[in-house]
């Protein structure tokens, strides 16, 4: 199957490339070339070789027996946390670094929230001998210090973003400004299914390996390729898009995206961009975003730096608008509780982001025969400070 | 006749255009700044509509936008402030900003309001050309508004010619591959780009912006185009001066 936008990058009314002329040449170059490059046999061979031997794919699909018993159903965990660098982000950075090489770029820039994408970018830059600059909101630099230190050890330059709330959106703004100022030698390695076309499609295609594997792994373990549910957390939406991608055409599979409610969707301190968002343009794409009546973007809040974003990938806005996905939300407290539950039942410490997906389990009603796949997008090492605080 | 067209009809060289952010330095300073700029001899004025996430702007205009929003500036508020402006100010006025606030206001309502208060043109760098032509153009034309396209050193000759063919008013020539803000001087790569564009003999007037900050850069840029736009340097002056009426008049005098 292939879930793709139209030629101009629209999924229904969402998507497109709302970019200033300063970025036009770069984005147009990508748009014209990305499909030919990534569909090339040599590219695919190298991409899959690195995913297998460098990243460690396929990531296991693990039947979580004790968690299943707790919820009276069958729960499988897609273990993206076991990837090299500790999250699903590496799937996309491997793909984009190969693409950047094909385009002849020498310098890589990226934005990061939790630091998972920054680490995954710094890693592939070290692997390929490319210069790497990671923009990261100053607030996130403080709350995700282990990842900042990893990026530095990998040779990346980490530039704290000082605008706005100094979180993920602001890091994205600074990365875009960096690209405007360095248009010829630089590739902007976007970490999620956001930004101007072709990024949402490009990142979705690289992350789609997640659902591609889930299908055959489920078949191996249950006899059927199709689960009843796929659950994933959603900030920009890259792990959710990867986990949903190859199930979009299978209407029987319910796709559940879990947003970060922060202190609650009605608290004013939230990152639930679908629940609280309206139609608009953010960072080059038409999508759902949190904004006031004057069209000013509202600063989001979530305990999870990776979900702390006021928009959502345009493909997700579309899938939700046509009723293909169900969007739930989980608060900071619910996510922390879910993280501890998984840790104590299965011995797996999930990232705070992934904990939001787990936090949806108690909000749903499953049949004992249901097969439920939860995407564990990353591991919790980077969040130990937050978890230790909760322990006290 | 649209005031922008009229200006370029009457004056071919050294057209001085100044940008400032509405609502900065104070919420109600817009009308006074406009009056003072006209009195000092500014040829054309761009009023910035502040946005929370100004992607194409450097630190100075990011800061003025954030302050303006904090002061309570909105698009609706700006139109209220401009309601009687044409009784005092005759200079061509443009609104410059980002697409999202305009979308929320409503494109048609926005264009009507612009005409009502006497705005002559609009600059929205993140509105793509194809979307403009499909869903915006008719409202701009109905309301006699010029939509100003940008070109940059990365824009191909072919694309520049296409932009020229669908433009009116003037073309905004971004001086270098950069966000807004003073650079201090004009370097040889920029001159090569200015000469390349000049050689295309476009039908629309050219005005150079981004990195123009003083008499030297203004004169240099004006020698390759019909004029130039000063933004960040002017906004910075407003930030630093205590007597901004005198500040404005001194600023314009040292350029002209």
Coordinates of C-alpha atoms in Angstrom, one line a residue:
Chain A
X1 CA 0.0 0.0 0.0
X2 CA 1.1 3.6 -0.2
X3 CA -0.4 6.4 1.8
X4 CA 0.8 9.5 0.0
X5 CA -0.1 13.2 -0.4
X6 CA -0.8 14.7 -3.8
X7 CA 1.9 16.2 -5.9
X8 CA 1.8 19.4 -4.0
X9 CA 1.9 17.7 -0.6
X10 CA -1.7 17.9 0.4
X11 CA -3.6 15.3 2.4
X12 CA -7.1 16.5 1.7
X13 CA -7.0 20.2 2.9
X14 CA -3.9 19.6 5.0
X15 CA -0.2 19.8 4.2
X16 CA 1.4 21.8 1.4
X17 CA 4.5 23.9 1.6
X18 CA 3.9 27.3 3.1
X19 CA 7.4 28.5 3.0
X20 CA 9.1 31.8 2.3
X21 CA 11.0 32.2 -1.0
X22 CA 14.2 31.9 0.9
X23 CA 13.5 28.2 1.3
X24 CA 11.9 27.6 -2.0
X25 CA 15.0 26.3 -3.9
X26 CA 15.9 23.8 -1.2
X27 CA 12.4 22.5 -0.6
X28 CA 11.7 22.3 -4.3
X29 CA 14.9 20.4 -4.9
X30 CA 13.8 17.9 -2.3
X31 CA 10.3 17.7 -3.7
X32 CA 11.5 17.0 -7.2
X33 CA 14.1 14.4 -6.2
X34 CA 13.1 12.6 -3.0
X35 CA 10.9 9.8 -4.6
X36 CA 13.4 8.9 -7.3
X37 CA 16.2 8.8 -4.7
X38 CA 14.5 6.8 -2.0
X39 CA 12.9 4.4 -4.4
X40 CA 16.2 3.6 -6.1
X41 CA 17.2 0.0 -5.5
X42 CA 20.7 0.9 -4.4
X43 CA 19.4 3.4 -1.9
X44 CA 16.8 0.9 -0.5
X45 CA 19.5 -1.8 -0.2
X46 CA 21.8 0.5 1.8
X47 CA 18.9 1.8 3.9
X48 CA 17.9 -1.7 4.9
X49 CA 21.4 -2.9 5.4
X50 CA 22.0 -0.1 7.9
X51 CA 18.6 -0.7 9.6
X52 CA 19.5 -4.4 10.1
X53 CA 23.2 -4.3 11.0
X54 CA 23.5 -0.8 12.5
X55 CA 20.2 -0.1 14.1
X56 CA 19.4 -3.7 15.0
X57 CA 16.1 -4.1 13.1
X58 CA 13.7 -5.8 13.1
X59 CA 12.9 -4.5 16.6
X60 CA 11.1 -7.2 18.6
X61 CA 7.3 -7.4 18.8
X62 CA 7.0 -8.7 22.3
X63 CA 3.9 -10.3 23.9
X64 CA 3.5 -8.6 27.2
X65 CA 1.8 -11.3 29.3
X66 CA 1.6 -9.6 32.6
X67 CA 0.4 -6.3 31.1
X68 CA -2.1 -8.3 29.0
X69 CA -3.5 -9.9 32.2
X70 CA -3.9 -6.5 33.8
X71 CA -6.1 -5.3 31.0
X72 CA -7.7 -8.6 30.2
X73 CA -6.6 -8.7 26.5
X74 CA -3.6 -9.5 24.3
X75 CA -1.0 -6.7 24.3
X76 CA 2.1 -6.7 22.1
X77 CA 4.8 -4.1 22.5
X78 CA 6.7 -2.9 19.4
X79 CA 10.1 -2.4 20.9
X80 CA 11.4 0.7 19.1
X81 CA 13.2 1.4 22.4
X82 CA 15.6 -1.3 21.6
X83 CA 16.9 0.4 18.5
X84 CA 20.4 1.8 18.5
X85 CA 20.2 5.3 20.2
X86 CA 17.1 4.2 22.0
X87 CA 14.1 5.3 19.9
X88 CA 12.4 5.1 16.6
X89 CA 14.0 8.4 15.5
X90 CA 17.0 6.6 14.0
X91 CA 14.9 5.0 11.3
X92 CA 14.3 8.4 9.8
X93 CA 17.8 9.8 10.3
X94 CA 19.4 6.8 8.6
X95 CA 17.1 7.4 5.6
X96 CA 17.6 11.2 5.5
X97 CA 21.4 11.1 5.9
X98 CA 21.6 8.8 2.9
X99 CA 19.3 11.2 1.0
X100 CA 21.5 14.2 2.1
X101 CA 24.5 12.4 0.7
X102 CA 22.8 11.8 -2.6
X103 CA 22.0 15.5 -2.7
X104 CA 25.6 16.4 -2.1
X105 CA 25.0 18.2 1.2
X106 CA 27.9 18.6 3.7
X107 CA 26.2 20.0 6.8
X108 CA 23.2 18.7 8.7
X109 CA 20.9 20.7 10.9
X110 CA 18.1 19.3 13.1
X111 CA 15.6 20.4 15.7
X112 CA 15.0 18.3 18.8
X113 CA 12.7 18.2 21.8
X114 CA 13.4 15.3 24.0
X115 CA 16.8 15.0 22.4
X116 CA 16.0 11.6 20.8
X117 CA 16.0 13.0 17.3
X118 CA 19.1 15.1 18.1
X119 CA 21.0 12.1 19.3
X120 CA 19.8 10.0 16.3
X121 CA 20.9 12.8 14.0
X122 CA 24.3 13.3 15.7
X123 CA 24.8 9.5 15.5
X124 CA 24.3 9.2 11.7
X125 CA 26.4 12.4 11.2
X126 CA 29.2 10.7 13.1
X127 CA 28.7 7.6 11.0
X128 CA 28.9 9.5 7.7
X129 CA 31.4 12.1 8.7
X130 CA 29.1 15.1 8.3
X131 CA 29.0 18.3 10.3
X132 CA 26.0 18.4 12.6
X133 CA 24.2 21.3 14.3
X134 CA 21.3 20.5 16.6
X135 CA 18.9 23.3 17.7
X136 CA 17.3 22.5 21.0
X137 CA 15.1 24.8 23.2
X138 CA 16.9 26.0 26.3
X139 CA 14.1 24.5 28.5
X140 CA 14.7 21.1 26.9
X141 CA 18.5 21.4 27.2
X142 CA 17.9 21.6 30.9
X143 CA 15.3 18.8 31.3
X144 CA 17.0 16.3 28.9
X145 CA 20.7 16.8 29.8
X146 CA 21.8 13.2 29.2
X147 CA 20.9 13.5 25.6
X148 CA 22.6 16.9 25.3
X149 CA 25.8 15.3 26.5
X150 CA 25.4 12.3 24.2
X151 CA 25.1 14.7 21.2
X152 CA 28.2 16.6 22.2
X153 CA 30.2 13.3 22.6
X154 CA 29.0 12.4 19.1
X155 CA 30.5 15.6 17.8
X156 CA 27.4 17.6 17.3
X157 CA 27.1 21.3 18.1
X158 CA 24.0 21.9 20.3
X159 CA 22.6 25.4 20.0
X160 CA 20.1 26.3 22.7
X161 CA 17.0 28.1 21.2
X162 CA 16.2 31.2 23.2
X163 CA 12.8 32.2 21.6
X164 CA 9.3 31.4 22.8
X165 CA 8.9 28.8 25.5
X166 CA 12.3 27.5 24.4
X167 CA 11.0 24.1 23.5
X168 CA 10.5 21.9 20.4
X169 CA 8.6 24.5 18.3
X170 CA 11.2 27.1 19.0
X171 CA 14.0 24.7 18.1
X172 CA 12.2 24.1 14.8
X173 CA 12.0 27.9 14.2
X174 CA 15.7 28.2 14.8
X175 CA 16.5 25.3 12.5
X176 CA 14.4 26.9 9.7
X177 CA 16.2 30.2 10.2
X178 CA 19.6 28.4 10.1
X179 CA 18.5 26.8 6.8
X180 CA 17.5 30.2 5.4
X181 CA 21.0 31.5 6.3
X182 CA 22.8 28.4 4.9
X183 CA 20.9 27.4 1.8
X184 CA 23.5 25.7 -0.3
X185 CA 25.5 23.1 1.6
X186 CA 23.0 22.3 4.3
X187 CA 20.3 19.6 4.7
X188 CA 17.6 20.2 7.3
X189 CA 17.0 16.8 8.8
X190 CA 13.4 17.2 10.2
X191 CA 12.6 14.7 12.9
X192 CA 8.9 14.3 12.5
X193 CA 6.1 14.1 10.0
X194 CA 5.8 17.9 10.1
X195 CA 7.1 20.9 8.1
X196 CA 6.6 21.7 4.4
X197 CA 6.0 19.0 1.8
X198 CA 7.8 16.7 1.1
X199 CA 9.0 16.2 4.7
X200 CA 5.7 14.7 6.1
X201 CA 5.7 12.1 3.4
X202 CA 9.5 11.5 3.5
X203 CA 9.5 10.9 7.2
X204 CA 6.4 8.8 7.0
X205 CA 8.0 6.5 4.4
X206 CA 11.2 6.0 6.4
X207 CA 9.2 5.3 9.6
X208 CA 6.8 3.0 7.9
X209 CA 9.2 0.1 8.5
X210 CA 7.6 -0.1 12.0
X211 CA 4.2 -1.2 10.7
X212 CA 5.8 -3.2 7.9
X213 CA 7.5 -5.3 10.6
X214 CA 4.5 -5.4 12.9
X215 CA 2.4 -7.1 10.1
X216 CA 4.8 -10.1 9.6
X217 CA 5.7 -10.3 13.2
X218 CA 2.0 -10.6 14.2
X219 CA 1.4 -13.1 11.5
X220 CA 4.3 -15.2 12.9
X221 CA 2.9 -15.0 16.5
X222 CA -0.9 -15.0 16.0
X223 CA -1.5 -16.2 12.5
X224 CA -2.9 -12.9 11.4
X225 CA -1.2 -9.8 10.1
X226 CA -3.9 -7.5 11.5
X227 CA -4.3 -6.4 15.1
X228 CA -7.5 -5.0 16.4
X229 CA -5.8 -1.9 17.7
X230 CA -2.5 0.0 17.2
X231 CA -1.7 2.6 19.9
X232 CA 1.0 5.3 19.6
X233 CA 1.7 8.6 21.3
X234 CA 1.6 11.7 19.1
X235 CA 3.5 15.0 19.2
X236 CA 4.4 15.8 15.7
X237 CA 3.4 12.2 15.0
X238 CA 6.4 10.3 13.5
X239 CA 6.2 7.1 15.6
X240 CA 2.4 7.0 15.2
X241 CA 2.7 7.5 11.5
X242 CA 5.3 4.7 11.3
X243 CA 3.1 2.4 13.4
X244 CA -0.1 3.2 11.5
X245 CA 1.2 3.4 7.9
X246 CA 0.7 -0.1 6.6
X247 CA -2.6 -0.5 8.4
X248 CA -4.3 2.7 7.0
X249 CA -6.1 0.7 4.3
X250 CA -7.2 -2.0 6.7
X251 CA -10.4 -0.5 8.1
X252 CA -10.7 -3.3 10.7
X253 CA -7.6 -2.1 12.5
X254 CA -8.4 0.7 14.9
X255 CA -5.7 3.3 15.0
X256 CA -5.4 5.2 18.3
X257 CA -3.2 8.3 18.6
X258 CA -2.6 9.6 22.2
X259 CA -1.8 13.3 22.6
X260 CA -0.1 14.8 25.6
X261 CA -2.8 16.6 27.7
X262 CA -0.2 18.2 30.0
X263 CA -2.1 19.3 33.1
X264 CA -5.4 18.5 31.3
X265 CA -6.8 19.4 27.8
X266 CA -8.9 22.2 29.4
X267 CA -6.2 23.5 31.8
X268 CA -4.5 25.9 29.4
X269 CA -1.3 23.9 30.0
X270 CA -1.6 21.3 27.3
X271 CA 0.0 20.0 24.1
X272 CA -3.2 18.3 22.8
X273 CA -3.1 19.9 19.3
X274 CA -6.0 17.9 17.8
X275 CA -8.3 18.2 20.9
X276 CA -7.6 21.9 21.3
X277 CA -6.4 22.9 17.8
X278 CA -7.9 24.6 14.8
X279 CA -7.0 24.8 11.2
X280 CA -4.0 27.0 10.4
X281 CA -0.4 27.1 9.2
X282 CA 2.5 26.2 11.4
X283 CA 6.2 25.7 10.2
X284 CA 5.3 25.4 6.6
X285 CA 2.2 23.1 6.7
X286 CA -1.5 23.6 6.9
X287 CA -2.7 21.5 9.8
X288 CA -4.4 21.6 13.2
X289 CA -2.6 23.8 15.7
X290 CA -3.2 25.5 19.0
X291 CA -3.7 29.2 18.4
X292 CA -5.7 32.2 19.6
X293 CA -8.4 34.1 17.8
X294 CA -5.7 36.4 16.3
X295 CA -3.8 33.4 14.8
X296 CA -0.9 33.6 17.2
X297 CA 0.4 30.2 18.1
X298 CA -0.2 29.2 21.7
X299 CA 2.8 27.9 23.6
X300 CA 2.2 24.2 24.5
X301 CA 2.9 22.4 27.7
X302 CA 3.7 18.7 28.4
X303 CA 6.1 17.0 30.9
X304 CA 7.3 15.1 27.8
X305 CA 9.7 17.3 25.8
X306 CA 9.1 15.1 22.7
X307 CA 5.3 15.8 22.7
X308 CA 5.5 19.4 23.7
X309 CA 4.5 20.8 20.3
X310 CA 1.5 23.0 19.4
X311 CA 0.9 21.4 16.0
X312 CA 0.5 17.9 14.5
X313 CA 1.7 16.4 11.2
X314 CA -0.7 17.2 8.4
X315 CA -1.3 13.6 7.6
X316 CA -2.6 13.0 11.1
X317 CA -4.8 16.1 10.9
X318 CA -6.2 14.5 7.7
X319 CA -6.6 10.9 9.1
X320 CA -8.4 12.3 12.1
X321 CA -10.7 14.5 10.0
X322 CA -11.9 11.6 8.0
X323 CA -12.4 9.5 11.1
X324 CA -9.6 7.0 10.3
X325 CA -7.8 7.6 13.6
X326 CA -9.2 8.0 17.1
X327 CA -7.4 10.6 19.2
X328 CA -7.2 10.2 23.0
X329 CA -5.1 12.1 25.4
X330 CA -3.1 11.4 28.6
X331 CA -2.0 13.9 31.3
X332 CA 1.4 14.2 32.8
X333 CA 0.4 12.2 35.9
X334 CA -1.3 9.4 33.9
X335 CA 1.8 9.0 31.7
X336 CA 4.1 8.7 34.8
X337 CA 1.7 6.2 36.3
X338 CA 1.7 4.2 33.1
X339 CA 5.5 4.3 32.9
X340 CA 5.7 2.8 36.4
X341 CA 3.1 0.2 35.6
X342 CA 5.0 -1.1 32.5
X343 CA 8.3 -1.0 34.4
X344 CA 7.0 -3.1 37.3
X345 CA 5.0 -5.5 35.2
X346 CA 7.4 -6.1 32.4
X347 CA 10.8 -4.7 33.4
X348 CA 10.7 -2.2 30.6
X349 CA 11.3 1.5 31.4
X350 CA 9.6 3.5 28.6
X351 CA 10.3 7.0 27.5
X352 CA 7.9 9.6 28.8
X353 CA 6.5 10.0 25.3
X354 CA 5.7 6.3 24.9
X355 CA 4.2 6.3 28.4
X356 CA 1.4 8.5 27.0
X357 CA 0.5 5.7 24.6
X358 CA 0.4 3.2 27.5
X359 CA -1.7 5.6 29.6
X360 CA -4.5 5.2 27.1
X361 CA -4.9 1.5 28.0
X362 CA -7.0 2.0 31.2
X363 CA -9.2 4.4 29.2
X364 CA -10.2 1.8 26.7
X365 CA -12.5 -1.3 26.7
X366 CA -10.9 -4.4 25.2
X367 CA -12.4 -7.8 24.5
X368 CA -10.4 -10.7 25.8
X369 CA -9.8 -11.8 22.3
X370 CA -8.5 -8.5 21.1
X371 CA -4.9 -8.1 19.8
X372 CA -3.5 -4.7 20.8
X373 CA -0.2 -3.4 19.6
X374 CA 1.4 -0.5 21.6
X375 CA 4.4 1.3 20.0
X376 CA 7.1 1.7 22.6
X377 CA 8.8 4.5 20.7
X378 CA 11.7 5.0 23.0
X379 CA 13.4 4.0 26.3
X380 CA 13.3 6.0 29.5
X381 CA 16.9 6.5 30.3
X382 CA 16.7 10.2 29.4
X383 CA 13.7 10.6 31.7
X384 CA 15.2 9.1 34.9
X385 CA 15.3 12.5 36.6
X386 CA 11.5 12.9 36.2
X387 CA 10.8 9.3 37.2
X388 CA 13.1 9.5 40.3
X389 CA 11.2 12.7 41.3
X390 CA 8.0 10.8 41.0
X391 CA 9.4 7.9 43.2
X392 CA 9.9 10.3 46.1
Chain B
X1 CA -4.5 55.0 -8.9
X2 CA -2.9 52.7 -6.3
X3 CA -0.4 54.7 -4.3
X4 CA 2.4 52.2 -4.8
X5 CA 2.0 52.4 -8.6
X6 CA 1.8 56.2 -8.4
X7 CA 5.0 56.3 -6.4
X8 CA 7.0 54.2 -8.9
X9 CA 5.5 56.2 -11.7
X10 CA 6.8 59.4 -10.3
X11 CA 10.0 58.4 -8.7
X12 CA 12.5 55.9 -10.3
X13 CA 15.5 56.0 -8.0
X14 CA 16.5 56.0 -4.3
X15 CA 13.0 55.1 -3.1
X16 CA 13.3 54.8 0.7
X17 CA 11.0 52.3 2.3
X18 CA 10.9 51.8 6.1
X19 CA 9.6 48.8 8.0
X20 CA 8.4 48.8 11.6
X21 CA 6.4 46.4 13.7
X22 CA 2.9 47.6 14.6
X23 CA 2.4 47.7 18.4
X24 CA 6.1 48.4 19.1
X25 CA 7.5 50.2 20.9
X26 CA 4.1 50.8 22.4
X27 CA 0.6 49.5 21.5
X28 CA -0.6 52.9 20.3
X29 CA 2.6 54.2 18.5
X30 CA 1.6 53.0 15.0
X31 CA -0.1 56.3 13.8
X32 CA 2.5 58.5 15.3
X33 CA 5.3 56.6 13.7
X34 CA 3.5 56.7 10.3
X35 CA 3.0 60.5 10.6
X36 CA 6.6 61.1 11.6
X37 CA 8.0 58.8 8.8
X38 CA 6.0 60.7 6.2
X39 CA 7.1 64.1 7.6
X40 CA 10.7 63.0 7.4
X41 CA 10.5 62.1 3.8
X42 CA 10.0 58.3 3.7
X43 CA 8.7 57.2 0.3
X44 CA 6.9 54.0 1.3
X45 CA 6.1 52.3 4.6
X46 CA 5.7 48.6 5.6
X47 CA 3.8 48.0 8.7
X48 CA 4.7 44.7 10.3
X49 CA 1.8 42.5 11.6
X50 CA 3.4 40.8 14.6
X51 CA 3.4 37.0 14.6
X52 CA 4.3 34.6 17.4
X53 CA 6.6 32.6 15.1
X54 CA 8.3 34.8 12.6
X55 CA 10.4 32.3 10.7
X56 CA 12.0 34.6 8.2
X57 CA 13.1 37.2 10.8
X58 CA 16.3 37.7 12.7
X59 CA 16.6 38.6 16.4
X60 CA 15.6 42.3 16.2
X61 CA 12.2 41.8 14.5
X62 CA 11.6 38.6 16.5
X63 CA 12.0 40.8 19.6
X64 CA 9.8 43.7 18.3
X65 CA 7.1 41.1 17.3
X66 CA 7.1 39.5 20.7
X67 CA 6.9 42.9 22.5
X68 CA 4.1 44.0 20.2
X69 CA 2.1 40.9 21.0
X70 CA 2.8 41.4 24.7
X71 CA 1.5 44.9 24.3
X72 CA -1.7 43.5 23.0
X73 CA -1.4 44.1 19.3
X74 CA -3.7 42.1 17.0
X75 CA -4.7 42.4 13.3
X76 CA -8.1 43.7 14.4
X77 CA -6.5 46.2 16.7
X78 CA -4.2 47.3 13.9
X79 CA -7.1 48.0 11.5
X80 CA -8.8 50.0 14.3
X81 CA -5.6 52.1 14.6
X82 CA -5.5 52.7 10.9
X83 CA -9.1 53.6 10.5
X84 CA -8.6 57.4 10.0
X85 CA -4.9 57.2 8.9
X86 CA -5.6 58.4 5.4
X87 CA -6.7 61.8 6.7
X88 CA -3.1 62.4 7.8
X89 CA -0.8 60.1 5.8
X90 CA -0.5 60.0 2.0
X91 CA 2.5 57.7 1.7
X92 CA 2.0 54.2 0.2
X93 CA 1.4 51.7 3.0
X94 CA 1.9 48.0 3.0
X95 CA 1.1 45.4 5.6
X96 CA 3.8 42.7 6.0
X97 CA 3.5 39.5 8.1
X98 CA 2.8 35.8 8.1
X99 CA 0.0 33.9 6.6
X100 CA -1.6 32.3 9.7
X101 CA -3.0 35.4 11.3
X102 CA -4.5 36.5 7.9
X103 CA -6.1 33.1 7.5
X104 CA -7.7 33.3 10.9
X105 CA -8.9 36.9 10.2
X106 CA -10.4 35.6 6.9
X107 CA -8.7 36.4 3.6
X108 CA -11.7 38.2 2.1
X109 CA -12.4 40.2 5.2
X110 CA -8.7 41.1 5.5
X111 CA -8.5 42.4 2.0
X112 CA -11.7 44.4 2.4
X113 CA -10.5 45.9 5.6
X114 CA -7.2 46.8 3.9
X115 CA -9.0 48.8 1.2
X116 CA -11.3 50.4 3.8
X117 CA -8.4 51.9 5.8
X118 CA -6.3 52.7 2.8
X119 CA -3.6 50.0 2.7
X120 CA -2.0 49.6 -0.8
X121 CA -0.2 46.4 -0.7
X122 CA 0.5 43.2 1.2
X123 CA 3.7 41.1 1.8
X124 CA 3.2 37.6 3.1
X125 CA 6.5 35.7 2.6
X126 CA 5.0 32.3 3.6
X127 CA 2.1 32.4 1.2
X128 CA 3.0 30.2 -1.7
X129 CA 2.6 31.5 -5.2
X130 CA 0.2 28.8 -6.4
X131 CA -2.1 29.1 -3.3
X132 CA -2.1 32.9 -3.8
X133 CA -3.2 32.5 -7.4
X134 CA -5.8 29.9 -6.6
X135 CA -7.5 31.3 -3.5
X136 CA -6.2 34.8 -2.7
X137 CA -5.6 36.7 -5.9
X138 CA -9.2 37.6 -6.6
X139 CA -9.7 39.2 -3.2
X140 CA -6.5 41.2 -3.7
X141 CA -7.6 42.4 -7.1
X142 CA -11.1 43.2 -6.1
X143 CA -9.7 45.5 -3.4
X144 CA -6.9 47.1 -5.6
X145 CA -4.2 45.6 -3.4
X146 CA -0.7 44.8 -4.7
X147 CA 0.6 41.5 -3.6
X148 CA 4.4 41.7 -3.4
X149 CA 6.5 38.6 -4.2
X150 CA 10.0 38.0 -2.9
X151 CA 13.0 36.9 -4.9
X152 CA 16.3 35.7 -3.3
X153 CA 19.8 34.8 -4.5
X154 CA 18.6 31.2 -4.8
X155 CA 15.7 32.1 -7.1
X156 CA 16.4 30.9 -10.6
X157 CA 16.2 33.3 -13.6
X158 CA 13.3 31.3 -14.9
X159 CA 11.4 31.7 -11.7
X160 CA 12.2 35.4 -11.4
X161 CA 10.8 35.9 -14.9
X162 CA 7.7 34.0 -13.9
X163 CA 7.3 36.0 -10.7
X164 CA 7.7 39.2 -12.8
X165 CA 5.0 38.1 -15.1
X166 CA 2.4 37.7 -12.3
X167 CA 3.6 40.6 -10.1
X168 CA 2.3 44.1 -9.8
X169 CA 3.4 47.0 -7.6
X170 CA 7.1 46.0 -7.2
X171 CA 9.3 43.0 -6.6
X172 CA 10.9 42.6 -3.2
X173 CA 14.5 41.6 -3.8
X174 CA 15.9 39.9 -0.7
X175 CA 19.6 41.0 -0.7
X176 CA 21.2 37.8 0.6
X177 CA 20.5 34.3 1.8
X178 CA 19.5 35.3 5.2
X179 CA 16.8 36.2 7.8
X180 CA 16.1 39.9 8.4
X181 CA 18.8 42.0 10.1
X182 CA 21.7 44.3 9.5
X183 CA 24.8 42.9 7.9
X184 CA 26.9 46.1 7.8
X185 CA 28.0 46.0 4.2
X186 CA 27.2 44.6 0.7
X187 CA 29.6 41.9 -0.5
X188 CA 30.7 40.9 -4.0
X189 CA 28.4 37.8 -4.2
X190 CA 25.4 40.1 -3.6
X191 CA 26.6 42.5 -6.3
X192 CA 26.8 39.6 -8.8
X193 CA 23.2 38.7 -7.9
X194 CA 22.0 42.3 -8.1
X195 CA 23.6 42.6 -11.6
X196 CA 22.1 39.2 -12.7
X197 CA 18.6 40.4 -11.8
X198 CA 19.1 43.9 -13.3
X199 CA 20.1 42.2 -16.6
X200 CA 16.8 40.4 -16.7
X201 CA 15.1 43.8 -17.4
X202 CA 12.0 43.0 -15.4
X203 CA 8.8 44.9 -16.1
X204 CA 8.2 45.5 -12.3
X205 CA 10.2 47.9 -10.2
X206 CA 12.7 46.3 -7.8
X207 CA 13.2 47.2 -4.2
X208 CA 16.0 45.6 -2.2
X209 CA 15.5 44.6 1.4
X210 CA 17.2 42.6 4.2
X211 CA 20.6 43.7 5.5
X212 CA 20.1 47.4 4.4
X213 CA 20.8 49.5 7.5
X214 CA 22.5 52.8 6.7
X215 CA 23.3 55.4 4.0
X216 CA 26.1 53.4 2.5
X217 CA 24.1 50.1 2.1
X218 CA 21.0 52.1 1.0
X219 CA 22.9 54.0 -1.7
X220 CA 24.7 50.9 -2.8
X221 CA 21.5 48.8 -3.1
X222 CA 19.6 51.7 -4.7
X223 CA 22.2 51.8 -7.5
X224 CA 21.0 48.3 -8.6
X225 CA 17.3 48.8 -8.0
X226 CA 14.6 51.5 -7.7
X227 CA 15.1 51.7 -4.0
X228 CA 15.7 49.8 -0.8
X229 CA 13.9 48.8 2.5
X230 CA 15.3 49.4 5.9
X231 CA 13.7 47.3 8.7
X232 CA 15.8 45.9 11.6
X233 CA 18.0 49.0 11.9
X234 CA 15.0 51.2 12.2
X235 CA 13.3 48.9 14.7
X236 CA 16.5 48.8 16.7
X237 CA 16.6 52.6 16.8
X238 CA 13.1 52.7 18.1
X239 CA 14.1 50.3 20.8
X240 CA 17.1 52.4 21.9
X241 CA 15.9 55.9 21.6
X242 CA 14.0 57.8 24.4
X243 CA 12.7 60.5 22.0
X244 CA 11.5 58.4 19.1
X245 CA 10.0 61.3 17.2
X246 CA 13.4 62.9 16.9
X247 CA 14.9 59.5 16.5
X248 CA 12.7 58.9 13.4
X249 CA 13.5 62.2 11.8
X250 CA 17.3 61.8 12.5
X251 CA 17.2 58.3 11.2
X252 CA 15.6 59.2 7.9
X253 CA 17.8 62.2 7.4
X254 CA 21.0 60.2 7.8
X255 CA 19.8 57.9 5.0
X256 CA 18.4 60.4 2.6

